[in-house]
Tab-separated table of C-alpha atoms in Angstrom:
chain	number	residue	atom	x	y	z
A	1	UNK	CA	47.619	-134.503	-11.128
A	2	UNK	CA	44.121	-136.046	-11.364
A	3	UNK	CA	41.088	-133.998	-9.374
A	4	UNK	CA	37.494	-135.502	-8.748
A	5	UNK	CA	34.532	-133.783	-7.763
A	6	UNK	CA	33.461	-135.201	-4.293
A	7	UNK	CA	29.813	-136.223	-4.050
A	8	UNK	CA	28.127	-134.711	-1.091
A	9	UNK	CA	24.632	-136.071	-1.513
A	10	UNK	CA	25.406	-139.938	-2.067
A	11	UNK	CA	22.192	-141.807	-1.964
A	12	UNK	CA	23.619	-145.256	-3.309
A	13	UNK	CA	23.136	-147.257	0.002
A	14	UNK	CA	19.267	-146.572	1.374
A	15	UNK	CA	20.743	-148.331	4.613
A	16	UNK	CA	22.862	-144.894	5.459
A	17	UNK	CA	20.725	-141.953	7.582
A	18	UNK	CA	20.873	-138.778	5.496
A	19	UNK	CA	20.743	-135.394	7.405
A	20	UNK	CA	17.415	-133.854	7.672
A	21	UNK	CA	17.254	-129.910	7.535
A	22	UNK	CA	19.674	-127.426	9.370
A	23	UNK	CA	18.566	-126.803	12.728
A	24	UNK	CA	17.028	-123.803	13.376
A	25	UNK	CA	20.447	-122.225	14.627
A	26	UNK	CA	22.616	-123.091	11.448
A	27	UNK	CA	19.769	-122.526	8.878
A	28	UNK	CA	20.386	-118.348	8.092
A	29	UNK	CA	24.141	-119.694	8.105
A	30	UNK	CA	23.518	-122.347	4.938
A	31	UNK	CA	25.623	-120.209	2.427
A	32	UNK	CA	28.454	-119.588	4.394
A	33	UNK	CA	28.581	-123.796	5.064
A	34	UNK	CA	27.787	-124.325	1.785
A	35	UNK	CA	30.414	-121.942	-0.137
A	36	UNK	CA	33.447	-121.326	1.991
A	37	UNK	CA	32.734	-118.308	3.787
A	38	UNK	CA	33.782	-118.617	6.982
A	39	UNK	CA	31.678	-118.898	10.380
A	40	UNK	CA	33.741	-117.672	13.295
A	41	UNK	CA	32.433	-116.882	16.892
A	42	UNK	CA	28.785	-117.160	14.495
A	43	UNK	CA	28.999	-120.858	14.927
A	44	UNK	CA	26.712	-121.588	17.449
A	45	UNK	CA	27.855	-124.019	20.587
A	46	UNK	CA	26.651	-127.957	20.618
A	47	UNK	CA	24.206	-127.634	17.495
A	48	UNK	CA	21.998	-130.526	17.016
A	49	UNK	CA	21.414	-131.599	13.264
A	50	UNK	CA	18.127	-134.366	12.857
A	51	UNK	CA	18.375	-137.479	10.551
A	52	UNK	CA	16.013	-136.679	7.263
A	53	UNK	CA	12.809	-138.588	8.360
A	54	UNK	CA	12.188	-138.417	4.208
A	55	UNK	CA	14.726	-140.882	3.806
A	56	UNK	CA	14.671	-143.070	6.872
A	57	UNK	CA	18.150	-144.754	6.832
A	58	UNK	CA	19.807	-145.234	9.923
A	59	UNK	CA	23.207	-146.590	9.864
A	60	UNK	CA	26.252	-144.123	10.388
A	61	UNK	CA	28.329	-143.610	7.308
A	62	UNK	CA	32.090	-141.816	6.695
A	63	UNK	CA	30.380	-139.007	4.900
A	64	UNK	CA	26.648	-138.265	5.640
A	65	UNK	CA	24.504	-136.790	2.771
A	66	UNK	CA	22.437	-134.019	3.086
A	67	UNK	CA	20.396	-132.138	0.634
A	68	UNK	CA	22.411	-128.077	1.501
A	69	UNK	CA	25.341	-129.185	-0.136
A	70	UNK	CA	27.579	-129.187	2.853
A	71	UNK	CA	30.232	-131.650	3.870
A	72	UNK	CA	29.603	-133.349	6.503
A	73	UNK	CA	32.141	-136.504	7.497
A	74	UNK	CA	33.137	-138.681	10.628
A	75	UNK	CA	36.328	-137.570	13.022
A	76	UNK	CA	38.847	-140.313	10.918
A	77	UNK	CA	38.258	-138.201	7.476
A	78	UNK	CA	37.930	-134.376	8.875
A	79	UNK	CA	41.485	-135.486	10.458
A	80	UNK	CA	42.346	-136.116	6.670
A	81	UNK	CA	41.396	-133.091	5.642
A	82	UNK	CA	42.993	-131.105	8.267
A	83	UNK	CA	46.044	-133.045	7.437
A	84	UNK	CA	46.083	-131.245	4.156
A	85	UNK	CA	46.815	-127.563	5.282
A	86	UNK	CA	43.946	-126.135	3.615
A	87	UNK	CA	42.403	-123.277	4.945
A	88	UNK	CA	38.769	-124.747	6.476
A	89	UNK	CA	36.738	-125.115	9.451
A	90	UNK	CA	35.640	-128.055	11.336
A	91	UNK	CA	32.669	-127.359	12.717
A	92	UNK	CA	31.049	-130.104	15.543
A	93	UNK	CA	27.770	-130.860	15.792
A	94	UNK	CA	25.362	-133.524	17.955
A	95	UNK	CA	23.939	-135.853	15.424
A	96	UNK	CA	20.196	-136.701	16.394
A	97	UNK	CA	18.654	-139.797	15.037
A	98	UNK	CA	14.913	-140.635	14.070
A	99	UNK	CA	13.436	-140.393	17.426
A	100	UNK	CA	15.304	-137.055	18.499
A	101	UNK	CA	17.735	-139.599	20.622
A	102	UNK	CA	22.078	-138.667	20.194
A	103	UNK	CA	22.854	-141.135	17.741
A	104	UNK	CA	27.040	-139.719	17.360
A	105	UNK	CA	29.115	-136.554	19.078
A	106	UNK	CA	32.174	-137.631	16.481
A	107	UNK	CA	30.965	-135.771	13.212
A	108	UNK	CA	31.828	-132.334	11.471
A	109	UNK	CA	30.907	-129.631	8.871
A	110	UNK	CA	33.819	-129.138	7.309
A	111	UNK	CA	33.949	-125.976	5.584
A	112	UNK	CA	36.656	-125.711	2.998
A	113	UNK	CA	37.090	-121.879	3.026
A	114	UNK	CA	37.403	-119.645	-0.536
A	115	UNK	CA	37.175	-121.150	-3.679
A	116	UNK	CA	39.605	-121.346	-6.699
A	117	UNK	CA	39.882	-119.951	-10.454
A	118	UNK	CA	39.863	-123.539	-11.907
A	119	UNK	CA	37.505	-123.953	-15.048
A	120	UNK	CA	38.637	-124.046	-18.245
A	121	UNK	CA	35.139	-121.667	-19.272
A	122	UNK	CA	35.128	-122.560	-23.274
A	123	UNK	CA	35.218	-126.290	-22.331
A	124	UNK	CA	33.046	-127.075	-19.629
A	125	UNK	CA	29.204	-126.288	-19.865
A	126	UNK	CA	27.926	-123.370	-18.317
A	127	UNK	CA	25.062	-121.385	-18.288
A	128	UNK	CA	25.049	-118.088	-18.353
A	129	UNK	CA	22.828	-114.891	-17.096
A	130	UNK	CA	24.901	-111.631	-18.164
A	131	UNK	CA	28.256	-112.165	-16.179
A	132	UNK	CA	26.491	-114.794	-13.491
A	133	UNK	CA	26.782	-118.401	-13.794
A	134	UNK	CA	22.943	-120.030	-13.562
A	135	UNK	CA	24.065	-123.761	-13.832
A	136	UNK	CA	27.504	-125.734	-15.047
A	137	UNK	CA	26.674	-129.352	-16.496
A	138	UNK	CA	29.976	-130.430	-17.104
A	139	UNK	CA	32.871	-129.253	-15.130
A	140	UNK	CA	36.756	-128.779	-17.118
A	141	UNK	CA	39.262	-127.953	-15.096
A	142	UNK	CA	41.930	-125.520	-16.705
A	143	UNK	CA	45.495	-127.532	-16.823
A	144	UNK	CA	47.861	-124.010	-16.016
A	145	UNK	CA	45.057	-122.961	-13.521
A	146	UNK	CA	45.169	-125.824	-11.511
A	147	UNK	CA	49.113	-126.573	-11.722
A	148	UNK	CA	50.025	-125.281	-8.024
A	149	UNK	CA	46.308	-125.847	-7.036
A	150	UNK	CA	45.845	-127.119	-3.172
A	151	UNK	CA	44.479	-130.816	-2.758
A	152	UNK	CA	40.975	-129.734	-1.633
A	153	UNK	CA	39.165	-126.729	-3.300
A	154	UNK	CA	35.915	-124.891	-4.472
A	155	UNK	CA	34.995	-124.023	-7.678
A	156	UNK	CA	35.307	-120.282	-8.186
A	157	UNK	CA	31.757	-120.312	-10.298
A	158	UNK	CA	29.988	-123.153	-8.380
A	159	UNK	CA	31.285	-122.946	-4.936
A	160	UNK	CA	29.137	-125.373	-3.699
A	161	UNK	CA	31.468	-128.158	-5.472
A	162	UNK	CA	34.528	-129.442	-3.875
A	163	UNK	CA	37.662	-130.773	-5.881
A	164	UNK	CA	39.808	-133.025	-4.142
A	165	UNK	CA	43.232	-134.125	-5.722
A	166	UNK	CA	44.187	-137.694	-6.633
A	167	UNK	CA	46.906	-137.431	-3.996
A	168	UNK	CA	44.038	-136.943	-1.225
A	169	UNK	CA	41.428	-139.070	-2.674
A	170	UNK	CA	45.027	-142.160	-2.033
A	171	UNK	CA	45.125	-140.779	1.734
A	172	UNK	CA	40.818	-141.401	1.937
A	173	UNK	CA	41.280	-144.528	1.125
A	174	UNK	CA	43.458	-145.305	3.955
A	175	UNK	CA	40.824	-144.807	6.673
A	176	UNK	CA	38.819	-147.068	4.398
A	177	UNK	CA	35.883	-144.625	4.018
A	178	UNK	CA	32.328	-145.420	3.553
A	179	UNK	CA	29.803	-143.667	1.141
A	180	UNK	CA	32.437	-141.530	-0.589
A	181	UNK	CA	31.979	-141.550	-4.087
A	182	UNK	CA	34.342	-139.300	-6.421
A	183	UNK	CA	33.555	-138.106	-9.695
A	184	UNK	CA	36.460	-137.517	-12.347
A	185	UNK	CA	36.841	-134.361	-13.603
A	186	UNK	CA	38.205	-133.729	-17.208
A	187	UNK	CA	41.409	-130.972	-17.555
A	188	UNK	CA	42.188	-129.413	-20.777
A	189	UNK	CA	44.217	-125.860	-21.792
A	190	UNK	CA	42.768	-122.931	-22.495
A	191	UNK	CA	43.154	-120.923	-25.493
A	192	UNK	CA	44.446	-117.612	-25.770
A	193	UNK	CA	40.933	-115.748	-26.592
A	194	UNK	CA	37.833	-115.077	-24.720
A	195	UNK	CA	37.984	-115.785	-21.286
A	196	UNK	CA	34.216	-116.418	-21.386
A	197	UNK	CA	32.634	-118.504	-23.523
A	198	UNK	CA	29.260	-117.032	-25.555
A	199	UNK	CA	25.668	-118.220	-23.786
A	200	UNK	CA	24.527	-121.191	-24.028
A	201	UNK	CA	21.260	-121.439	-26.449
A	202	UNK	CA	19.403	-123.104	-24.481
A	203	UNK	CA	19.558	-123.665	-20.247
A	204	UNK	CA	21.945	-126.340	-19.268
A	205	UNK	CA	20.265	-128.820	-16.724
A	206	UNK	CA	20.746	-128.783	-13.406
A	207	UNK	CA	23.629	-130.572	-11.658
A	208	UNK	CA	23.473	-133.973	-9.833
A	209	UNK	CA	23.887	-133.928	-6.754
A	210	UNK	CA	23.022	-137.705	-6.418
């Protein structure tokens, strides 16, 4: 099974809005949205997320970039997701356009809840601080890790990335998506040694997020 890393700040069409910052009653919420941790009776009712002025796009795409990392797609692909049977939340919210007007009622956070033991540590890139991961530049999933994994996932040491499988990028392209852009991700075993690779000598850069 193929897995690609699903790109949740897409800025290849200018013509697309891309989400401003959290409102004021999601904001102290960011890193449970962000890395599966799961909002509840927290979630606040009828939030109302603004269109990033910074960027000034307007049409309404599939998936809707937004610089905290959270996924954030129309009703046709959260129903997609759901369809899965992965644990996650699908969280509404009232999309607000330029001038503070309701521009759409029909998107959702969807918060993909946990993350998985995926990487194959000697092969991908990672930076290191003690036992912490400070950045990954390239991601390699581990073959026997991933052999029963579910079709939509977080990475254990970067759970701000989501994995989708091949088999759910084929039902995406069903509801013929816009501004969803996948990024392969390599798989190779591990070996039988370290489980963690020795630091990096020098900082890896940063990840795209573009």
């Amino acid at each position: 099974m193929n897995y690609f890393i699903l790109n949740l700040m897409p800025l290849v069409d200018k013509s697309y809005c891309v989400l401003g910052d959290l409102p004021d009653n999601l904001l102290s919420f960011s890193n449970r949205l962000s890395r599966g941790r799961p909002m509840g009776n927290d979630y606040p009712k009828d939030p109302q997320w603004r269109m990033s002025d910074t960027y000034g796009g307007i049409k309404l795409p599939s998936l809707i970039a937004n610089t905290d990392s959270i996924l954030v797609v129309e009703r046709p692909l959260k129903e997609v997701f759901e369809a899965t049977g992965v644990a996650m939340e699908c969280l509404p919210f009232v999309l607000v356009n330029h001038k503070g007007r309701v521009a759409s009622r029909d998107y959702f956070i969807v918060n993909p809840l946990g993350n998985l033991d995926c990487l194959n540590l000697e092969k991908s890139e990672i930076e290191w601080l003690d036992d912490d991961v400070v950045g990954i530049e390239k991601f390699v999933l581990d073959t026997e890790k991933v052999k029963d994994a579910p079709d939509m996932f977080r990475v254990k040491e970067d759970r701000e990335t989501i994995v989708i499988s091949h088999r759910l990028a084929d039902e995406l392209k069903k509801v013929k998506p816009t501004n969803v852009f996948l990024f392969d991700v390599e798989q190779a075993p591990s070996s039988p040694r370290s489980a963690k690779p020795a630091k990096a000598s020098k900082p890896a850069k940063a990840k795209a997020k573009g």
